[in-house]
Amino acid sequence: MNKIEKIWAGIVIAILALFLSTLAYSITIGYNPPSSGALCLPADLEKFNPGVIEREPGVYEVNILAKQYYFEPFKITLKNPKKIIFRITSIDVIHGFSIVGTNVNVMVFPGYFTIVTWEPPQNDQREFLIICNEYCGTYHSTMYSKLIIER
Amino acid sequence: MSYSTENRFIKISIIFSFISLALGGLFGLIQLLARTPYILNIDPQIYYMVLTGHGVLMAIVWTAFFIMGIAVFVTTRVLKVNLNKVLLNSSLILSLIGTILAAIAILSGQANVLYTFYPPLKAHPLFYLGAAILVIGTWIFAVAIFLAFLSWRKSHKKEAIPLPIYGVIATLIVWLEATPGLAIEVLKDLIPMSLFGSPVDVLEARTYFWYFGHPLVYFWLIPAITLWYFTIPRILNTELFSETMAKVVFILFIITSTPVGIHHQLVDTGIDPSYKYLHTVLTYTVAIASFLTAFNIIATLEKSYREKGGRKLFGWIKNQPWNNPVFASLGLAFIIFGLGGIGGIINASYSLNYIVHNTVWIVGHFHTMVGTAVTLTFMGATYLLSPFIFGRNIFSGRLALWQPYLWFVGMMIFSLSYHIAGIFGMPRRTSSILSYSPIPSEWVYLSQIAMIGGLILFLSGVLFISNIGLTLIKGPVISMNGESLNIDPKPNTMFDNLKIWIIIAVILIIVAYILPFMEIYTRGLSPVQPRLP
């Protein structure tokens, strides 16, 4: 390889190293993709109650069950949430769970729990659209729900 | 030297790839119109049948058959060898049977599982069986090419491997690295699920799938890059800027194209974040190969301009044979490859992926890559090689010149609007966006703009297919039998010793995948019952 190629290869590696270090930095401040890995065996599924639990003021645990072709509960209303912990599982096939317009966007597997923590923008009160964004069967496009944040 | 068996193989596989492209394109049009609000209302079952067909035909059948045809052409003509007839014929028959079985399952509406076929969604057993037979056919094909290559190598030990052959061999090595993942998933999980209703662990199956699914991308891309390296300098009557760098690129693809699959699973539950980050790092390593390719091609363009006496700083962009259909196809494909590559870096990013995951951004992305960098290059290669393969000149040179420009414009409109709509969270793989409420207004107008681009793409596809069809029937006949491509032999270097790189690749694959699989298996599986879509 001649000199100009080596310079270019060096530039490329430097650019990619810079990108990777920004990603590494995002890990140190806690921006990890949801990875929990908790299994949801049939016994866990029986005990699973879809709904909202307020753990402490402003901290909500939201349990969601995904099915062909709806989320249970359909409508979630939260008052002044600071932190929301979603625990989601599926009873049948793979689904997606995306809160449109936010960076909450995860896969939901039958047999596993997906756990994702979200701190919604403060002073933002509105209705969010939640959609299933992984193909789950014929009526996939009708699968959505709502998250309403009140202040 | 007579190439009758080889020539028959080339003709059948390439014509079959065009039939797949035509049908896949028609499916693409139906999908486009159905997805755009208020245009075409079809039953969702039909929509997902069409979507499965479009994905399988375009991503697997069109690309694989075209690549096999071109690989036989390049291998026989450059090395001046014959391939083993029995292996060649049986690989073609198995590949065709496998494809037709899977096609029957898809077209009869019994395999609406999309081209990723994630379990526990269940398709008809013929679908998986067809896929397995197709893969076995491609393995036999790889053996035929490797045998010919090795026998040539024995008598040419001191020579460098000619660059196009290097590309063919790298493509097949990547294919052999990747396909075991698919084979395990199909044999262990999907066929028992489909035949006996055996339960399946979703995460395990997905990890095997993406072990195969990402290197599949390089199985398409390496042939396209090889065609750029080989064809562009010949059109410009110059040499490639750096043959060594081209070989380094192929080596990088051999080493790093497979241990990167988990970047498709960044938002999957059950895979440790550190393994996700490892696969992000490895994906960035494979990006180096794309950056080097971009440099090499651009440097070749500039070199040829300077050799012809050009002096302006950016004169090498304009002063190229843009009115040559082959150059235009390859050049425009190359430009879109650059844009798509930048998008790919975003997709693979550990902490940016969840903005774009499963949105139409991804659809926009792979239409720049397999849909243009690869497809438009193959179209250009068809214009170039038609006299050699079919013994006929292209029917209409003028249509052949319009076609790549239309494709480029259509794809820019289509994929840019999908990229933007993806940032607004518009989902992919949905038969309609109108059922959501409230529906973000950006989704509607961006879909409508994308439709305009898609229609231009379809028009370009019709021009290509009809031009090729007319070429086969009415194109001016020219005799080019027994021709070969002459490449001056160069001395052997360390870059021609493929063994070392294959060993490094295998080690890297084991390191990158042993950890996630240990995590999955030590935690214990959680199999679930199959379901119909």
XYZ file of C-alpha atoms in Angstrom:
684
model
C 0.000 0.000 0.000
C 1.352 3.431 -0.769
C 1.504 6.415 1.562
C -1.791 8.061 0.636
C -3.683 4.815 1.307
C -2.093 4.468 4.710
C -3.092 8.036 5.580
C -6.676 7.320 4.549
C -6.786 4.053 6.520
C -5.518 6.006 9.546
C -8.234 8.651 9.118
C -10.925 5.981 8.839
C -9.748 4.155 11.935
C -9.581 7.459 13.843
C -13.162 8.362 12.828
C -14.488 4.965 13.862
C -12.530 5.043 17.138
C -14.081 8.441 17.876
C -17.598 7.067 17.220
C -16.914 4.026 19.373
C -15.625 6.150 22.229
C -18.798 8.266 22.183
C -20.785 5.040 22.385
C -18.573 3.831 25.234
C -19.166 7.148 26.999
C -22.928 6.689 26.654
C -22.540 3.385 28.520
C -20.755 5.090 31.417
C -23.695 7.476 31.844
C -26.163 4.604 31.805
C -27.543 4.560 28.261
C -27.654 0.822 27.781
C -30.064 -0.950 25.478
C -32.528 -3.051 27.505
C -30.997 -6.486 27.951
C -32.462 -7.941 31.182
C -32.716 -11.601 30.244
C -35.242 -12.575 32.918
C -37.103 -15.690 31.819
C -40.887 -15.752 31.866
C -41.714 -19.415 32.421
C -45.349 -20.592 32.325
C -45.603 -20.223 36.140
C -44.355 -16.611 35.933
C -46.878 -15.878 33.222
C -49.746 -17.106 35.422
C -48.704 -14.756 38.233
C -48.222 -11.807 35.877
C -50.770 -9.037 36.395
C -50.929 -6.389 33.678
C -51.405 -2.932 35.206
C -49.733 -0.034 37.000
C -48.095 -0.072 40.436
C -46.771 3.141 41.997
C -43.576 2.007 43.765
C -42.780 5.407 45.277
C -44.014 8.908 44.434
C -43.379 9.436 40.725
C -41.870 5.982 40.175
C -44.213 3.624 38.361
C -43.906 -0.013 37.485
C -46.027 -0.724 34.439
C -46.695 -4.378 33.628
C -47.778 -4.970 30.052
C -48.895 -8.160 28.353
C -48.609 -8.293 24.563
C -50.924 -10.587 22.587
C -51.969 -10.996 18.968
C -53.254 -8.168 18.477
C -53.408 -5.897 21.500
C -51.561 -4.680 24.550
C -53.075 -5.141 27.983
C -53.771 -2.632 29.510
C -54.820 -0.671 26.422
C -54.681 2.727 28.074
C -52.155 3.714 30.714
C -52.567 7.016 32.564
C -49.759 8.242 34.794
C -49.716 11.336 36.998
C -46.403 13.227 37.289
C -44.127 10.302 36.427
C -40.397 10.795 36.979
C -39.389 7.277 36.154
C -41.339 4.462 34.509
C -40.208 0.851 34.637
C -41.938 -1.197 31.965
C -42.033 -4.957 32.465
C -43.347 -6.477 29.273
C -43.869 -10.002 28.075
C -45.759 -11.773 25.332
C -48.208 -14.627 25.574
C -47.844 -15.835 21.996
C -45.323 -14.541 19.401
C -42.628 -11.857 19.094
C -43.969 -8.308 19.356
C -42.399 -4.872 19.359
C -42.965 -2.130 21.916
C -42.292 1.348 20.635
C -43.437 4.588 22.224
C -43.576 6.752 19.117
C -41.495 9.926 19.323
C -39.324 8.661 22.199
C -36.313 6.379 22.396
C -38.302 3.559 23.989
C -38.208 0.857 21.315
C -37.675 -2.754 22.351
C -38.449 -6.297 21.336
C -40.892 -8.388 23.363
C -40.407 -12.170 23.370
C -42.697 -14.910 24.606
C -40.802 -16.757 27.336
C -38.811 -13.677 28.414
C -39.409 -10.415 30.236
C -38.338 -7.187 28.597
C -37.513 -4.594 31.218
C -36.985 -0.991 30.176
C -36.675 2.102 32.308
C -37.773 5.436 30.898
C -37.542 8.920 32.351
C -40.142 10.895 30.401
C -39.376 14.522 29.543
C -40.391 16.663 32.534
C -43.273 19.155 32.125
C -44.382 17.306 29.019
C -48.000 16.291 29.252
C -49.476 14.496 26.319
C -50.829 11.312 24.880
C -48.175 8.963 23.496
C -48.884 6.364 20.856
C -47.485 2.917 21.634
C -47.227 0.552 18.680
C -46.195 -3.023 18.080
C -43.439 -2.612 15.482
C -42.554 -6.240 14.856
C -44.748 -8.296 12.525
C -46.878 -10.539 14.750
C -49.531 -11.884 12.374
C -52.279 -10.889 9.986
C -53.776 -8.050 12.052
C -50.412 -6.737 13.249
C -51.168 -3.227 12.010
C -54.074 -2.879 14.440
C -51.915 -3.476 17.506
C -51.332 -0.286 19.476
C -52.065 1.299 22.822
C -51.865 4.648 24.591
C -49.809 6.198 27.317
C -51.226 9.390 28.812
C -48.989 11.526 30.962
C -50.728 14.079 33.191
C -49.031 16.767 35.210
C -11.942 -24.704 -24.603
C -15.612 -25.603 -24.469
C -17.802 -24.309 -21.702
C -21.120 -25.834 -22.713
C -22.192 -27.085 -19.253
C -20.963 -23.891 -17.625
C -22.682 -21.703 -20.205
C -25.971 -23.521 -19.694
C -25.621 -23.040 -15.935
C -24.904 -19.331 -16.381
C -27.860 -18.780 -18.722
C -30.374 -20.668 -16.599
C -29.348 -19.150 -13.291
C -29.184 -15.588 -14.630
C -32.499 -15.803 -16.495
C -34.070 -17.315 -13.359
C -32.688 -14.391 -11.339
C -34.352 -11.938 -13.767
C -37.692 -13.734 -13.404
C -37.359 -13.407 -9.612
C -36.463 -9.750 -9.966
C -39.523 -9.109 -12.136
C -41.933 -10.899 -9.789
C -40.294 -9.371 -6.720
C -40.588 -5.930 -8.303
C -44.283 -6.429 -8.994
C -44.751 -7.432 -5.335
C -42.829 -4.316 -4.338
C -45.253 -2.156 -6.313
C -48.297 -3.779 -4.679
C -46.797 -3.248 -1.229
C -45.926 0.345 -1.969
C -49.464 1.186 -3.091
C -51.040 -0.692 -0.179
C -48.861 1.001 2.420
C -49.415 4.509 1.155
C -52.566 5.841 2.815
C -55.733 6.029 0.684
C -54.283 4.394 -2.482
C -54.890 0.659 -2.552
C -56.856 -1.352 -0.050
C -55.902 -5.025 0.092
C -56.533 -7.829 2.523
C -53.725 -7.936 5.133
C -53.155 -11.641 4.446
C -52.419 -10.823 0.809
C -50.215 -7.939 1.934
C -48.035 -10.173 4.099
C -47.873 -12.846 1.417
C -46.628 -10.183 -1.004
C -44.203 -8.820 1.605
C -42.764 -12.294 2.262
C -42.470 -12.881 -1.475
C -40.795 -9.519 -2.095
C -38.211 -10.107 0.640
C -37.386 -13.700 -0.262
C -37.313 -13.105 -4.026
C -35.217 -9.951 -3.877
C -32.897 -10.631 -0.953
C -32.231 -14.294 -1.611
C -33.336 -15.583 -5.010
C -32.485 -12.663 -7.322
C -29.116 -12.037 -5.670
C -28.038 -15.662 -5.129
C -28.837 -16.873 -8.648
C -27.258 -13.847 -10.307
C -24.160 -14.229 -8.148
C -23.865 -17.945 -8.946
C -24.145 -17.228 -12.678
C -21.540 -14.465 -12.615
C -19.233 -16.539 -10.405
C -19.211 -19.375 -12.949
C -18.600 -16.903 -15.761
C -15.673 -15.210 -14.009
C -14.106 -18.443 -12.764
C -14.158 -20.226 -16.103
C -13.129 -17.243 -18.216
C -10.363 -15.885 -15.992
C -8.825 -19.191 -14.894
C -9.621 -20.936 -18.207
C -10.771 -24.071 -16.449
C -13.831 -26.311 -16.576
C -15.938 -26.942 -13.498
C -17.022 -30.388 -12.323
C -20.137 -31.079 -14.399
C -21.892 -33.347 -11.906
C -21.457 -30.886 -9.044
C -22.494 -27.938 -11.185
C -25.639 -29.598 -12.539
C -26.722 -31.008 -9.191
C -26.212 -27.655 -7.465
C -28.380 -25.944 -10.072
C -31.126 -28.557 -9.841
C -31.187 -28.489 -6.016
C -31.167 -24.691 -5.881
C -34.048 -24.505 -8.345
C -36.088 -27.218 -6.579
C -35.538 -25.602 -3.179
C -36.583 -22.199 -4.474
C -39.678 -23.569 -6.204
C -40.797 -25.492 -3.076
C -40.426 -22.376 -0.929
C -42.188 -20.329 -3.617
C -45.161 -22.729 -3.610
C -45.473 -22.346 0.166
C -45.266 -18.552 -0.070
C -47.557 -18.008 -3.063
C -50.243 -20.298 -1.658
C -50.362 -18.010 1.385
C -49.097 -20.663 3.797
C -45.830 -18.976 4.686
C -46.740 -15.424 5.703
C -43.732 -15.249 7.996
C -41.660 -12.636 6.109
C -38.106 -13.240 4.983
C -36.820 -13.313 8.567
C -39.340 -16.074 9.548
C -38.956 -15.496 13.289
C -40.475 -18.332 15.297
C -42.845 -19.046 16.974
C -44.690 -17.831 13.849
C -45.074 -20.992 11.826
C -45.040 -21.550 8.056
C -45.805 -24.626 5.967
C -42.940 -27.214 6.208
C -42.262 -26.810 2.452
C -41.028 -23.273 3.126
C -38.266 -24.415 5.491
C -37.548 -27.544 3.479
C -37.160 -25.452 0.325
C -34.754 -23.106 2.132
C -32.694 -26.080 3.342
C -32.493 -27.618 -0.151
C -31.514 -24.258 -1.654
C -28.702 -23.907 0.890
C -27.438 -27.437 0.167
C -27.456 -26.556 -3.546
C -25.312 -23.475 -2.873
C -22.874 -25.532 -0.794
C -22.373 -27.969 -3.667
C -21.892 -24.963 -5.923
C -19.186 -23.614 -3.611
C -17.401 -26.984 -3.707
C -17.419 -26.938 -7.527
C -15.829 -23.479 -7.620
C -13.290 -24.269 -4.876
C -12.162 -27.463 -6.641
C -11.565 -25.565 -9.873
C -9.743 -22.806 -7.998
C -7.508 -25.222 -6.084
C -6.542 -27.184 -9.185
C -5.632 -23.895 -10.909
C -3.700 -22.807 -7.833
C -1.616 -26.006 -7.853
C -0.136 -25.156 -11.236
C 0.104 -21.384 -10.597
C 1.721 -21.263 -7.153
C 3.938 -18.281 -7.899
C 1.160 -16.124 -9.318
C -1.095 -13.762 -7.422
C -4.778 -14.670 -7.346
C -6.447 -12.533 -10.053
C -8.644 -9.919 -8.375
C -12.041 -11.041 -9.758
C -11.276 -14.608 -8.653
C -10.324 -13.256 -5.252
C -13.773 -11.652 -5.105
C -15.532 -14.908 -6.064
C -13.597 -16.903 -3.470
C -14.166 -14.297 -0.733
C -17.908 -14.315 -1.510
C -18.102 -18.081 -1.175
C -15.997 -18.147 2.004
C -18.344 -15.616 3.600
C -21.321 -17.719 2.468
C -19.808 -20.840 4.032
C -19.092 -18.955 7.261
C -22.654 -17.662 7.434
C -24.910 -20.515 6.357
C -24.245 -22.919 9.268
C -26.256 -20.501 11.438
C -29.231 -20.817 9.121
C -28.785 -24.581 8.798
C -28.816 -25.042 12.583
C -31.864 -22.819 13.018
C -33.807 -24.583 10.258
C -32.874 -28.158 11.189
C -32.909 -27.843 14.962
C -35.813 -25.432 15.482
C -37.917 -24.631 12.448
C -38.514 -27.952 10.698
C -39.440 -29.767 13.986
C -41.656 -26.789 14.887
C -43.412 -26.840 11.558
C -43.769 -30.626 11.241
C -44.425 -31.704 14.845
C -45.360 -28.488 16.622
C -42.215 -28.634 18.796
C -41.746 -25.596 21.046
C -38.970 -23.120 20.198
C -36.846 -20.705 22.225
C -37.278 -17.370 20.477
C -33.992 -15.769 21.506
C -31.891 -18.794 20.588
C -33.500 -19.029 17.146
C -33.066 -15.296 16.501
C -29.395 -15.439 17.433
C -28.798 -18.258 14.947
C -30.775 -16.364 12.333
C -28.737 -13.166 12.660
C -25.515 -15.140 12.763
C -26.516 -15.867 9.153
C -28.466 -12.700 8.411
C -25.725 -10.126 8.539
C -22.977 -11.880 6.549
C -25.704 -12.458 3.943
C -25.303 -8.715 3.296
C -21.642 -9.196 2.362
C -22.546 -12.189 0.231
C -24.416 -9.624 -1.916
C -21.965 -6.793 -1.549
C -18.635 -8.501 -2.274
C -19.686 -9.463 -5.838
C -20.854 -5.882 -6.442
C -17.554 -4.491 -5.167
C -15.643 -7.037 -7.260
C -17.541 -5.862 -10.331
C -16.586 -2.239 -9.548
C -12.928 -3.144 -9.083
C -12.848 -5.116 -12.286
C -15.114 -3.147 -14.617
C -14.561 0.524 -13.775
C -10.798 0.549 -14.557
C -11.454 -1.363 -17.817
C -14.054 1.150 -18.966
C -11.670 3.997 -18.132
C -8.752 2.210 -19.798
C -6.606 2.407 -16.680
C -5.548 0.217 -13.747
C -7.227 -0.001 -10.381
C -5.574 2.517 -8.027
C -4.497 -0.202 -5.613
C -4.922 -3.915 -6.102
C -3.353 -4.579 -2.707
C -5.941 -2.434 -0.962
C -8.661 -4.297 -2.822
C -7.325 -7.577 -1.463
C -7.090 -6.113 2.031
C -10.788 -5.249 1.689
C -11.678 -8.816 0.742
C -9.623 -10.126 3.653
C -11.411 -7.768 6.048
C -14.743 -9.056 4.747
C -13.629 -12.658 5.259
C -12.546 -11.909 8.827
C -15.243 -9.600 10.118
C -18.428 -10.120 8.129
C -19.814 -12.851 10.385
C -19.036 -11.993 14.049
C -21.318 -8.920 13.895
C -24.862 -10.346 13.824
C -25.866 -9.159 17.265
C -26.046 -5.584 16.019
C -29.444 -6.705 14.681
C -30.394 -7.685 18.226
C -29.332 -4.558 20.116
C -32.797 -4.133 21.621
C -33.361 -7.841 22.254
C -33.832 -8.904 25.819
C -31.488 -11.624 27.121
C -28.142 -10.634 25.559
C -25.634 -8.939 27.838
C -24.845 -5.301 26.898
C -21.112 -6.040 26.776
C -21.634 -8.590 23.989
C -23.790 -6.083 22.148
C -20.995 -3.540 22.413
C -18.429 -6.131 21.204
C -20.501 -6.734 18.075
C -20.811 -2.977 17.529
C -17.005 -2.708 17.632
C -16.630 -5.587 15.144
C -19.249 -4.027 12.860
C -17.187 -0.849 12.824
C -14.182 -2.943 11.800
C -16.060 -4.297 8.809
C -16.987 -0.673 7.983
C -13.274 -0.015 7.421
C -13.488 -2.311 4.402
C -16.262 -0.168 2.926
C -14.331 3.051 3.557
C -11.260 1.593 1.831
C -13.385 0.497 -1.126
C -14.822 3.987 -1.485
C -11.310 5.446 -1.466
C -9.974 2.970 -4.004
C -12.774 3.578 -6.505
C -12.652 7.354 -6.162
C -8.844 7.307 -6.474
C -9.183 5.228 -9.650
C -11.609 7.767 -11.126
C -9.277 10.650 -10.299
C -6.197 8.783 -11.555
C -7.819 8.160 -14.912
C -8.856 11.838 -15.172
C -5.305 13.033 -14.408
C -3.812 10.514 -16.847
C -5.965 12.033 -19.577
C -4.593 15.470 -18.694
C -7.337 16.749 -16.371
C -6.196 19.462 -13.963
C -9.236 20.709 -12.069
C -9.582 19.702 -8.421
C -13.011 18.105 -8.826
C -12.968 17.635 -12.590
C -12.813 13.863 -12.128
C -16.456 13.804 -11.068
C -17.870 15.336 -14.236
C -15.345 14.063 -16.761
C -16.301 10.444 -16.680
C -18.205 8.356 -19.232
C -21.579 9.067 -17.603
C -23.266 8.377 -20.962
C -22.077 4.767 -20.895
C -24.886 2.612 -19.407
C -22.454 0.268 -17.682
C -20.421 3.061 -16.118
C -23.573 4.998 -15.169
C -25.083 1.937 -13.434
C -21.937 1.154 -11.492
C -21.112 4.776 -10.701
C -24.607 5.616 -9.428
C -24.728 2.375 -7.436
C -21.411 3.380 -5.911
C -22.695 6.830 -4.875
C -25.703 5.299 -3.133
C -23.424 2.711 -1.507
C -21.591 5.626 0.148
C -24.810 7.128 1.519
C -26.123 3.754 2.649
C -22.835 2.938 4.351
C -23.103 6.010 6.548
C -26.634 4.945 7.516
C -25.284 1.502 8.347
C -22.923 2.974 10.915
C -25.907 4.562 12.621
C -27.859 1.278 12.613
C -24.996 -0.616 14.195
C -24.466 1.990 16.901
C -25.038 0.573 20.314
C -26.991 3.578 21.570
C -28.508 5.052 18.373
C -30.107 1.862 17.170
C -33.203 2.165 19.327
C -34.230 5.325 17.510
C -34.383 3.503 14.169
C -34.953 -0.150 15.087
C -37.901 -1.687 13.206
C -38.837 1.623 11.621
C -38.957 2.330 7.891
C -35.483 3.871 8.316
C -34.220 0.266 8.080
C -36.257 -0.307 4.929
C -34.745 2.856 3.443
C -31.297 1.624 4.441
C -31.358 -1.801 2.859
C -32.921 -0.456 -0.314
C -29.801 1.701 -0.695
C -27.568 -1.316 -0.170
C -29.028 -4.512 -1.614
C -31.626 -2.520 -3.565
C -29.135 -0.222 -5.305
C -25.447 -0.766 -4.526
C -25.979 -4.428 -5.403
C -28.992 -4.498 -7.724
C -28.015 -1.547 -9.917
C -24.472 -2.921 -10.196
C -25.843 -6.279 -11.317
C -28.015 -4.500 -13.879
C -24.947 -2.667 -15.201
C -23.040 -5.947 -15.294
C -25.871 -7.426 -17.352
C -25.501 -4.648 -19.949
C -21.772 -5.356 -20.036
C -21.903 -9.139 -20.159
C -24.976 -9.760 -22.304
C -22.867 -10.336 -25.453
C -20.690 -12.853 -23.605
C -23.462 -14.680 -21.783
C -26.367 -14.544 -24.248
C -24.405 -13.928 -27.449
C -26.533 -10.851 -28.086
C -25.972 -7.131 -27.808
C -28.382 -5.115 -25.681
C -31.594 -4.385 -27.592
C -31.744 -0.689 -26.791
C -28.692 1.229 -25.619
C -30.799 4.333 -25.076
C -33.188 2.588 -22.681
C -30.171 1.068 -20.958
C -28.824 4.573 -20.372
C -32.094 6.002 -19.012
C -32.675 3.077 -16.716
C -29.891 3.597 -14.095
C -30.634 7.335 -13.815
C -34.312 6.646 -13.208
C -33.348 4.036 -10.619
C -31.034 6.531 -8.906
C -33.637 9.305 -8.754
C -36.397 6.926 -7.667
C -34.259 5.416 -4.967
C -33.102 8.773 -3.617
C -36.708 9.926 -3.228
C -37.921 6.596 -1.831
C -35.117 5.888 0.587
C -34.625 9.447 1.839
C -38.294 9.792 2.724
C -38.237 6.405 4.442
C -35.133 7.345 6.398
C -36.827 10.525 7.610
C -40.142 8.800 8.343
C -38.203 6.247 10.369
C -36.882 8.978 12.632
C -40.526 9.918 13.241
C -41.086 6.314 14.351
C -43.060 5.019 11.379
C -43.013 1.207 11.661
C -41.905 -1.148 8.919
C -43.764 -4.407 8.175
C -47.263 -3.091 8.645
C -50.027 -3.481 6.095
C -51.484 -0.065 6.866
C -50.563 2.935 8.967
C -54.131 4.184 9.092
C -55.253 1.941 11.925
C -53.144 3.777 14.509
C -54.718 6.638 16.358
C -53.668 9.385 16.567
C -51.553 8.960 13.470
C -48.530 11.303 13.235
C -49.018 13.549 10.191
C -45.388 13.061 9.082
C -46.109 9.392 8.419
C -48.763 10.251 5.880
C -46.954 12.789 3.703
C -43.598 11.005 3.875
C -45.303 7.782 2.697
C -46.812 9.735 -0.176
C -43.433 11.171 -1.218
C -41.875 7.698 -0.935
C -44.597 6.373 -3.240
C -43.501 8.758 -6.005
C -39.946 7.459 -5.661
C -41.190 3.875 -5.663
C -43.165 4.412 -8.860
C -40.061 5.788 -10.591
C -38.141 2.728 -9.359
C -40.815 0.445 -10.738
C -40.687 2.211 -14.103
C -36.914 1.766 -14.153
C -37.344 -1.925 -13.327
C -39.838 -2.322 -16.180
C -37.335 -0.702 -18.573
C -34.634 -3.116 -17.423
C -36.727 -6.261 -17.628
C -38.284 -5.400 -20.994
C -34.927 -4.381 -22.446
C -33.402 -7.677 -21.330
C -36.424 -9.640 -22.543
C -36.147 -7.990 -25.989
C -32.384 -8.569 -25.980
C -32.939 -12.303 -25.488
C -35.416 -12.436 -28.377
C -34.346 -9.713 -30.787
C -30.925 -8.405 -29.665
C -28.266 -8.255 -32.424
C -26.484 -11.609 -32.439
C -22.730 -11.584 -32.016
C -20.482 -14.572 -31.817
C -18.242 -14.711 -28.756
C -17.742 -18.375 -28.150
C -14.662 -19.644 -26.354
C -13.686 -16.132 -25.285
C -11.683 -15.543 -22.146
C -10.723 -12.583 -20.000
C -7.015 -12.062 -19.966
C -5.404 -10.710 -16.840
C -1.638 -10.261 -16.711
C -0.177 -12.538 -14.022
C 1.353 -10.793 -10.997
C 3.685 -12.238 -8.341
C 2.235 -14.010 -5.328
C 2.229 -12.024 -2.043
C 1.174 -12.613 1.560
C -2.290 -11.324 0.633
C -2.765 -14.357 -1.598
C -2.435 -16.805 1.263
C -6.067 -17.252 2.201
C -5.531 -19.972 4.810
C -4.284 -17.612 7.522
C -7.239 -15.281 7.090
C -9.769 -18.099 7.210
C -8.248 -19.369 10.468
C -8.359 -15.860 11.967
C -11.988 -15.526 10.835
C -13.010 -18.789 12.495
C -11.294 -17.814 15.762
C -12.977 -14.416 15.761
C -16.391 -15.945 15.064
C -15.941 -18.374 17.961
C -14.857 -15.596 20.336
C -17.722 -13.304 19.341
C -20.448 -15.943 19.538
C -19.330 -18.284 22.309
C -20.140 -15.681 24.976
C -23.731 -14.875 23.957
C -24.520 -18.538 23.328
C -23.070 -19.486 26.724
C -25.291 -16.835 28.283
C -28.357 -18.180 26.487
C -27.683 -21.831 27.312
C -26.505 -21.418 30.924
C -29.568 -19.340 31.771
C -31.727 -22.114 30.353
C -34.117 -21.960 27.424
C -37.723 -20.891 27.584
C -39.397 -22.628 24.634
C -42.882 -21.589 23.532
C -45.537 -23.148 21.338
C -45.644 -22.308 17.612
C -48.483 -20.116 16.280
C -49.930 -19.403 12.885
C -49.533 -15.827 11.680
